[in-house]
Coordinates of C-alpha atoms and ligand atoms in Angstrom, one line a residue:
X1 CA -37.9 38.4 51.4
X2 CA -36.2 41.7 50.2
X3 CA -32.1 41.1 51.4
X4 CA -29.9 44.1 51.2
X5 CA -26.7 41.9 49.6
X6 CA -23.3 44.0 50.7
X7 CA -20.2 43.7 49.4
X8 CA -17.5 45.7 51.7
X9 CA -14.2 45.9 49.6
X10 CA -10.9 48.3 50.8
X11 CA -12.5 51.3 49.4
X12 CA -15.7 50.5 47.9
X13 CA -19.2 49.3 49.2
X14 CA -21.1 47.1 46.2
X15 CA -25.0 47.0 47.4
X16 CA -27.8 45.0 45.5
X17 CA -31.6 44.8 47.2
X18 CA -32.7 41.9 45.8
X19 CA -36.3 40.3 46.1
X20 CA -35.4 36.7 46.9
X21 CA -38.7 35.3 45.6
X22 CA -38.8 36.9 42.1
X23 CA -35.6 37.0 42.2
X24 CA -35.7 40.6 41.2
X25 CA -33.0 43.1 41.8
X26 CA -35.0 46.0 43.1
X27 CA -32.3 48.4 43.2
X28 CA -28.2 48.1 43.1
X29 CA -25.0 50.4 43.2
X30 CA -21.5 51.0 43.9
X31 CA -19.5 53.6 46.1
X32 CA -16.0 54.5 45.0
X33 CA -13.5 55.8 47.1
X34 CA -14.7 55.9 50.7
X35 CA -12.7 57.7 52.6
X36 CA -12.5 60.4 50.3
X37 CA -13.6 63.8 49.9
X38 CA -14.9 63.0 46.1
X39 CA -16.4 59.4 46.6
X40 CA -18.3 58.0 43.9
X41 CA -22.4 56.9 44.2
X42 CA -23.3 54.9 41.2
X43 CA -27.3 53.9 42.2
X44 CA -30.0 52.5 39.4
X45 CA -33.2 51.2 40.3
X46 CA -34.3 49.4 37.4
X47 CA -35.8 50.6 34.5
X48 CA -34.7 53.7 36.1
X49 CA -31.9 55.5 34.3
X50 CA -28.2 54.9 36.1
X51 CA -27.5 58.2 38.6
X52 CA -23.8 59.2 39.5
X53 CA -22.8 61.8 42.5
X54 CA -19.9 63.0 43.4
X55 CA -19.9 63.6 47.3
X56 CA -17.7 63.0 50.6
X57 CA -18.5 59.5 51.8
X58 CA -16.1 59.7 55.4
X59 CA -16.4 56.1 56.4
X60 CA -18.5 52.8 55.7
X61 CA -21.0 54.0 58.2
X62 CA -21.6 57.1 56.3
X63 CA -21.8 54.4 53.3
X64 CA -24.4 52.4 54.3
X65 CA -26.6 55.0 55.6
X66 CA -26.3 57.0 51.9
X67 CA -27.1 53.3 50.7
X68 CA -30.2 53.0 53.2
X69 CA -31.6 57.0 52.5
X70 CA -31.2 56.2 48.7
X71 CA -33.1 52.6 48.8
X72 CA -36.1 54.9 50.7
X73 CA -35.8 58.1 49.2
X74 CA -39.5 59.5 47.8
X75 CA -38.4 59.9 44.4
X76 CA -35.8 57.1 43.6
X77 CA -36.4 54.8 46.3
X78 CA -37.8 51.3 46.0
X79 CA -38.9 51.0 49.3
X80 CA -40.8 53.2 51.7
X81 CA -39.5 52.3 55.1
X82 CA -35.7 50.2 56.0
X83 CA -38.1 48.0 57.7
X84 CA -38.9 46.3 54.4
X85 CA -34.6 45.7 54.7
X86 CA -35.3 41.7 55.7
X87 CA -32.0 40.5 56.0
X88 CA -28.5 41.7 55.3
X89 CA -26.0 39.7 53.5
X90 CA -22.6 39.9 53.5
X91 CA -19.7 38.5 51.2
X92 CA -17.0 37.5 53.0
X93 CA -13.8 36.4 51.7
X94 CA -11.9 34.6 54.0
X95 CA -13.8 32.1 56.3
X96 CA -10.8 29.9 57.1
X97 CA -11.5 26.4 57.8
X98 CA -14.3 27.5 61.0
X99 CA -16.9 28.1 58.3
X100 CA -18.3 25.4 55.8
X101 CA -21.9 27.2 55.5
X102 CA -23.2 30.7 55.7
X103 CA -23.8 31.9 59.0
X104 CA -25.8 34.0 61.0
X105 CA -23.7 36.8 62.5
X106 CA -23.2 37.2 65.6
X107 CA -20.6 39.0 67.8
X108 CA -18.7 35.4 68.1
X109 CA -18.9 35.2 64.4
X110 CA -17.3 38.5 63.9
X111 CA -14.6 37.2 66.4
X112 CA -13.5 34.5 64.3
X113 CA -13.6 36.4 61.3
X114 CA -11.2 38.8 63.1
X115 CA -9.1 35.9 63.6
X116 CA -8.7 35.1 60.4
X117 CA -7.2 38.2 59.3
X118 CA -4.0 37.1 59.0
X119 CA -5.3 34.1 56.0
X120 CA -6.9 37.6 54.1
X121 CA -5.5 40.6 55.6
X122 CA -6.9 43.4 52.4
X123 CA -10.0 41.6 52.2
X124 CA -11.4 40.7 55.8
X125 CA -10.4 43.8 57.3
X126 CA -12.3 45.3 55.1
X127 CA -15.3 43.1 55.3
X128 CA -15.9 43.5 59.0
X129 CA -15.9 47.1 58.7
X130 CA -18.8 47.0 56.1
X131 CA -20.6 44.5 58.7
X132 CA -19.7 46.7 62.1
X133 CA -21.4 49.9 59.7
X134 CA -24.7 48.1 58.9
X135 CA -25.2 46.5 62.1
X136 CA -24.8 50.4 63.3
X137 CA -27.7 51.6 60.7
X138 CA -29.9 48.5 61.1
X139 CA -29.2 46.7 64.4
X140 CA -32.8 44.9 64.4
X141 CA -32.2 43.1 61.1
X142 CA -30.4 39.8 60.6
X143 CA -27.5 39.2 58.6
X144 CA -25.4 36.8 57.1
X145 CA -22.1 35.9 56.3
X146 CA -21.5 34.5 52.8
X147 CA -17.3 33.4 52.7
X148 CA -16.1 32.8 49.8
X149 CA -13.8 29.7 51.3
X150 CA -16.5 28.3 52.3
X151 CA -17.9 26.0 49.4
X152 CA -14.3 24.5 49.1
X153 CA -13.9 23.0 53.1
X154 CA -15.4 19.8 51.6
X155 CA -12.2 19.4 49.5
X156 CA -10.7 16.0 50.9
X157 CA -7.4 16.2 52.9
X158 CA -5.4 14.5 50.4
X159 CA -6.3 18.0 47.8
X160 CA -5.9 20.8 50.7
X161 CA -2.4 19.4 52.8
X162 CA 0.4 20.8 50.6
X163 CA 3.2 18.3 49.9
X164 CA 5.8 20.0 52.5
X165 CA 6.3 19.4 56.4
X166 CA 3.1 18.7 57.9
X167 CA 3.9 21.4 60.7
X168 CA 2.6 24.2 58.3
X169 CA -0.3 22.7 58.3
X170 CA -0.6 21.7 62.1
X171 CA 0.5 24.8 63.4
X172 CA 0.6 27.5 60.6
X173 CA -3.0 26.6 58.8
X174 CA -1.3 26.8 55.5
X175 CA -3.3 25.2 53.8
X176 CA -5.6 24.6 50.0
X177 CA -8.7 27.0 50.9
X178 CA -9.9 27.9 47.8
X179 CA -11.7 31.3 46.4
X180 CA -14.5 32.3 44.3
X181 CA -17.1 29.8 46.3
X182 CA -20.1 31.1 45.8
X183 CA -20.0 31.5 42.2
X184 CA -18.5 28.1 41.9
X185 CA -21.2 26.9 43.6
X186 CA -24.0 29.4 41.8
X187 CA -23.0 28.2 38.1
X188 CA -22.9 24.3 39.1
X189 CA -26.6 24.4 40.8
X190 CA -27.8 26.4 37.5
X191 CA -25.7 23.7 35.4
X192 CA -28.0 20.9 37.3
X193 CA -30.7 22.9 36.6
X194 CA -30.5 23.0 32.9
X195 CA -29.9 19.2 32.4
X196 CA -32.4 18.4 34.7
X197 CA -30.9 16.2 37.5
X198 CA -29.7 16.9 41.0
X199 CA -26.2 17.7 41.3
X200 CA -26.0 14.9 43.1
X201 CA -25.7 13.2 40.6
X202 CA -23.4 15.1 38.7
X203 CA -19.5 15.6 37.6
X204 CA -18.7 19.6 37.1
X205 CA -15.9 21.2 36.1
X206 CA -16.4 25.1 36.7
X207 CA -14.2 27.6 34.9
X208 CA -14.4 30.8 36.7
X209 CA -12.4 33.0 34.5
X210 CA -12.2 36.5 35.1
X211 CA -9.6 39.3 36.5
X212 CA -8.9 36.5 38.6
X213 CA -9.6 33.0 38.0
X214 CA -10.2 29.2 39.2
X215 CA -11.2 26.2 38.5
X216 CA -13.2 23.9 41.1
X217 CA -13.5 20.0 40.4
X218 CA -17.5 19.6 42.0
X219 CA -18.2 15.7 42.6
X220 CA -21.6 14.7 43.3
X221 CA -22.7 18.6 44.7
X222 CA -19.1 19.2 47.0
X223 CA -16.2 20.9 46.0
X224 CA -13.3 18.5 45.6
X225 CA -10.5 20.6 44.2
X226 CA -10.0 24.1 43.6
X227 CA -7.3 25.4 41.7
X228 CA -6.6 28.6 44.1
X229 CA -5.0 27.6 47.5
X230 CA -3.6 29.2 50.1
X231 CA -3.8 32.7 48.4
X232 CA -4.8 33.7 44.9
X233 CA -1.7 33.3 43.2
X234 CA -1.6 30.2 41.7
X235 CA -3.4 27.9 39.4
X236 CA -4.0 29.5 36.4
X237 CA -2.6 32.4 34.5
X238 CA -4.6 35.4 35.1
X239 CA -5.3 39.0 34.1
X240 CA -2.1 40.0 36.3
X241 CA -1.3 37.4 38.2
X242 CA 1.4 34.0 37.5
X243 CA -0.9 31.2 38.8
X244 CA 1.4 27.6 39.0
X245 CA 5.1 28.7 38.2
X246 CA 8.0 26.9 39.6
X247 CA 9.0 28.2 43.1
X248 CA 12.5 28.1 42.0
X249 CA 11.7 30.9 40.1
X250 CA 10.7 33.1 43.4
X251 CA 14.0 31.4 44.8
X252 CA 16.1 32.6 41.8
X253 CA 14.7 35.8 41.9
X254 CA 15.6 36.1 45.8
X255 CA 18.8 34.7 45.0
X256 CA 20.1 36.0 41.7
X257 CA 18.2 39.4 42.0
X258 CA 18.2 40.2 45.2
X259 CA 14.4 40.6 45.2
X260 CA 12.8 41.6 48.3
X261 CA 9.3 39.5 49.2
X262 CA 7.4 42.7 47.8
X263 CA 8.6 43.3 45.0
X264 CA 8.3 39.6 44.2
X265 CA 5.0 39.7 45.6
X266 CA 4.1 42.8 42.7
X267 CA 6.0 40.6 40.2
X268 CA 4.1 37.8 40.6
X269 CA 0.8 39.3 41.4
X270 CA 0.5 42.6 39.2
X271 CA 3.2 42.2 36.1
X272 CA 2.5 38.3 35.2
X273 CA -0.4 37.0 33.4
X274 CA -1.9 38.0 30.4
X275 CA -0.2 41.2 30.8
X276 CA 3.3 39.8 31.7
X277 CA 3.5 37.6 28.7
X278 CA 1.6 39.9 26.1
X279 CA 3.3 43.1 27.7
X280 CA 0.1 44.8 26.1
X281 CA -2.7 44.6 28.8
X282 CA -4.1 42.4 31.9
X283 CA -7.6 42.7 30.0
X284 CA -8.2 39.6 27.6
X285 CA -10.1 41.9 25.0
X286 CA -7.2 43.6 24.0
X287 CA -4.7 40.4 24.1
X288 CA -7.3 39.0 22.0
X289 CA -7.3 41.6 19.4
X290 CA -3.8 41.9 19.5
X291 CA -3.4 38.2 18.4
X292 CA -6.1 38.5 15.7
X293 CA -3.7 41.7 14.4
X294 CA -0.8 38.9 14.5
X295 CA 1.1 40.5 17.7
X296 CA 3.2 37.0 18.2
X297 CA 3.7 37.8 22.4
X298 CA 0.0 38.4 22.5
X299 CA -1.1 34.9 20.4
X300 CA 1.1 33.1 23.1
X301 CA -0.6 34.4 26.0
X302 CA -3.6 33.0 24.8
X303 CA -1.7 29.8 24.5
X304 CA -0.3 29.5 27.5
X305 CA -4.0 31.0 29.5
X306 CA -5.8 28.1 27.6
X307 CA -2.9 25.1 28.2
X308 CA -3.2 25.2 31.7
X309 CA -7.1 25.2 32.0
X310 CA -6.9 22.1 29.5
X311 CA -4.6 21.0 32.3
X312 CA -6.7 21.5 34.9
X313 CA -10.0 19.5 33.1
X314 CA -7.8 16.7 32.1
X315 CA -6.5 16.5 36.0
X316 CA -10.0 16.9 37.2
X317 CA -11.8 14.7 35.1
X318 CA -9.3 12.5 36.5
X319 CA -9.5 13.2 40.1
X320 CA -13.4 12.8 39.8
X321 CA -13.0 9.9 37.4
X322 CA -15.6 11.6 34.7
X323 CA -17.2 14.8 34.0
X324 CA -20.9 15.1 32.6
X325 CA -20.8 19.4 32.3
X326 CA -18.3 21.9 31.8
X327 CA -19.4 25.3 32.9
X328 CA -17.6 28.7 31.7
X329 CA -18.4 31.5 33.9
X330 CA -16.7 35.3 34.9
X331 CA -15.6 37.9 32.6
X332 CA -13.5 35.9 30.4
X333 CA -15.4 32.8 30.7
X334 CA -19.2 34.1 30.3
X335 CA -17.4 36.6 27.0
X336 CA -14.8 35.1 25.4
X337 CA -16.0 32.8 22.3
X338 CA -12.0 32.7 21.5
X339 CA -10.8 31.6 24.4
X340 CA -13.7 28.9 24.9
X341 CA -12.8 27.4 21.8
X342 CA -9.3 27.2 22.7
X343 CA -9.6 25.4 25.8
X344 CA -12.2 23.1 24.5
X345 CA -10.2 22.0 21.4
X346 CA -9.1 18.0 21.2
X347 CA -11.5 17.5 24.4
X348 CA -13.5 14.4 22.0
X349 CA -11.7 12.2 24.0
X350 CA -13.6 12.8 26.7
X351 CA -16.7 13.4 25.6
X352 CA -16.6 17.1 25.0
X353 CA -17.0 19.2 22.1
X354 CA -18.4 22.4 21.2
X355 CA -20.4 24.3 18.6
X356 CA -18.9 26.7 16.7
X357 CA -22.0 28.7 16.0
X358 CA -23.3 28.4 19.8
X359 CA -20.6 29.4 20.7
X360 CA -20.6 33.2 18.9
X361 CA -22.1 34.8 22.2
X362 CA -21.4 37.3 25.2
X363 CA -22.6 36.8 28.8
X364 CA -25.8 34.8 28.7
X365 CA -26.6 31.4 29.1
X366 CA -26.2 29.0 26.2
X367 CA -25.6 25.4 26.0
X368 CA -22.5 25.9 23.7
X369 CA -22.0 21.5 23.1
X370 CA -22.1 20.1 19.8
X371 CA -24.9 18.2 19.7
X372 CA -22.9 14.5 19.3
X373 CA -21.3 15.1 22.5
X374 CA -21.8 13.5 26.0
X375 CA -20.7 16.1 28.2
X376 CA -22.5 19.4 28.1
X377 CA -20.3 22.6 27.9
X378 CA -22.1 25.5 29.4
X379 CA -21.6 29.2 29.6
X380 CA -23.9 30.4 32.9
X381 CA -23.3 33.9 33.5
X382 CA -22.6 33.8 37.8
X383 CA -24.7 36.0 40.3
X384 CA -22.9 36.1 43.5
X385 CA -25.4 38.4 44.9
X386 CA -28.1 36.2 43.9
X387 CA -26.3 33.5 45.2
X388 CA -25.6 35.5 48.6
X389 CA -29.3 36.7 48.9
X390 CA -30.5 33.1 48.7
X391 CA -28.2 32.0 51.2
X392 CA -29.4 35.0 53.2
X393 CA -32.9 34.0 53.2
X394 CA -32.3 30.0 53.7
X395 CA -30.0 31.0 56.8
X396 CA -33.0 33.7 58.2
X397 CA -35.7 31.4 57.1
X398 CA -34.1 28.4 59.5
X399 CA -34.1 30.8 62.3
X400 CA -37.4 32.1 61.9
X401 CA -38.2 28.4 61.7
X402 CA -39.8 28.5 58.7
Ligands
ADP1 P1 -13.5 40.2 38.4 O1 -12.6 39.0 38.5 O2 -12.7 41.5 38.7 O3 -14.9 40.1 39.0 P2 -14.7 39.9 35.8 O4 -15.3 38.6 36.1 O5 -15.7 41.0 35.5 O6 -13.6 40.4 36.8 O7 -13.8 39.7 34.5 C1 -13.1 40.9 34.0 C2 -12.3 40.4 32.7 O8 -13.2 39.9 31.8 C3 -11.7 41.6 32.0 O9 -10.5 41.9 32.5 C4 -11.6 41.1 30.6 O10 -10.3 40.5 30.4 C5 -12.6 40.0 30.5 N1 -13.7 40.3 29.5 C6 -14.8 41.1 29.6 N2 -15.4 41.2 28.5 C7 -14.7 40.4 27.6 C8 -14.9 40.1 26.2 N3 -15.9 40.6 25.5 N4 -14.0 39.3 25.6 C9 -12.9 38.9 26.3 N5 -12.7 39.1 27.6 C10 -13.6 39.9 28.2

């Protein structure tokens, strides 16, 4: 089954046409800046040479059907009609607690997602528009929501109800929800895969580390904590953003500084991090190469990013009373020797160790473990797409009755 995977963000449309079988991406791109007068078409159809236009791209309509013309074009095309377009799938951030599963859209579907606006209001808006588009350019062929909430609903009560008046809960949804799903999900099936036993079976800790980052606790094949909650602010330290601090610091900030919930909001989201701390960049790479240059702010960043995901093993480990893998995936994790090594020092007492010489590589797989340890440390490079085209094709499939 060839799925056309979409990714709808506030002014960009990421496409991949991926051959769910070989698992072949056929052909995949980016637009920039739709709306604009000068948007941006990055398109490659592999081994094809990238292509870049420069060219008004109005709306998402006007997106999709420059996506659609490309994918069928006579010369770089990599199919000859849209009819070979099986199924659409969609990534969809926020799926609030009415989806657990990918789902077949349907105007109900779309309705809820509407609804839950108000849990992601720059992502979902957004998303629907990218859906609304392709359902305009090809309104005979399925397609499927992929949220990336929805991995994380099995997350047991106890993990999701924040510690304040159960009202908010109740009446306000505020709630642990978790981000990054599908990747979590993607990099623990591949980590089952390598060792050779059902997840099932199986205690993963998953380090997504990239501009933005999590951590997900999987017991057994279910999510059971998540180190993002209600939004993607907390946890750990990221590129930009604060992750866990003290909300007596946002109270001190209101109080003391007068700050308005804005600019706490840019504080918090945009000037903290790797970037607050270092005050050189958000991007590890350069931190990183600061530290090695002995820039003191920039070796403590590094610090601080790899305390709290030791932390968040040592509490998860806990939680799921073992771990048998630890998986590194993302930007950071899938490129970052340094920072793996970091995080995985003094883990012998529970089992986990890594090898230095493993270890030296960028973004492919590798079982980085020393070899006299019991739990296996993996880097597994995440494919959401993938990840969002197989979901695609299992949802289609079922209704197809395959
Ligand atoms: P996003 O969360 O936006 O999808 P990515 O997962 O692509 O981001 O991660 C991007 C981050 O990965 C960059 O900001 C950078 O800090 C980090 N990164 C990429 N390559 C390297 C590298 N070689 N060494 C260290 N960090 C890297």
């Amino acid at each position: 089954m060839k799925v056309l995977v979409l990714n709808s963000g506030s002014s960009s449309i990421k496409f991949q046409l991926i051959n769910v079988e070989t698992e072949l991406v056929l052909a995949k791109g980016l637009i920039e800046r739709v709306g604009f007068e000068d948007s941006i078409f990055n398109y490659q159809a592999p081994p094809q040479p990238k292509s870049k236009q420069i060219l008004p791209v109005k709306d998402y309509r006007e997106g999709i059907d420059l996506i659609t013309n490309a994918l069928t074009d006579s010369e770089r095309g990599v199919i000859s009609d849209m009819a070979e377009i099986q199924a659409v799938g969609h990534r969809i951030v926020h799926g609030g607690e009415d989806f657990s599963d990918s789902v077949l859209i349907t105007d109900e579907v779309i309705g809820v997602v509407e609804r839950n606006i108000e849990l992601a209001p720059l992502h979902n808006p957004p998303n629907l528009l990218g859906i609304k588009a392709a359902r305009e350019v090809l309104p005979e062929v399925p397609m499927v929501g992929v949220f990336d909430t929805a991995f994380h609903q099995s997350i047991p009560e106890k993990a999701y109800v924040y510690p304040i008046p159960y009202s908010y809960y109740e009446e306000k949804r505020i709630r642990r929800f978790g981000f990054h799903g599908t990747s979590h999900h993607y990099v623990a099936l591949k980590a089952a895969e390598y060792v050779k036993k059902p997840v099932e079976d199986l205690k993963i800790i998953t380090l997504h580390l990239g501009n933005g980052c999590s951590i997900t606790a999987i017991d057994r094949g279910k999510s059971v904590d998540t180190s993002l909650g209600y939004g993607t602010m907390c946890g750990m330290p990221m590129g930009t953003r604060a992750g866990d601090i003290d909300p007596a610091i946002v109270l001190y900030m209101m109080e003391k500084e007068r700050m308005e919930p804005k600019e706490i909001q840019q504080l918090i989201y945009k000037e903290s991090g790797m970037l607050g701390i270092s005050g050189i960049s958000s991007d590890m790479r350069e931190v990183e190469d600061k530290a090695i240059a002995g820039h003191a702010k920039a070796s403590l960043a590094l610090d601080i990013y790899a305390h709290y995901a030791k932390k968040f093993i040592g509490a998860y480990a806990a939680v799921m009373g073992g771990v048998d893998i630890i998986v590194f995936t993302a930007g950071v994790g899938e490129n970052s020797p340094i920072i793996r090594r970091m995080i995985c020092e003094n883990l012998e007492f529970l089992g986990a160790g890594i090898d230095a010489a493993a270890n030296e590589i960028r973004g492919e797989f590798r079982d980085i473990s020393s070899p006299e340890t019991r739990v296996k440390t993996l880097v597994v490079p995440t494919n959401e797409e993938l990840m969002i085209a197989k979901d695609t094709h299992r949802i289609v499939s079922e209704l197809n009755g395959k």
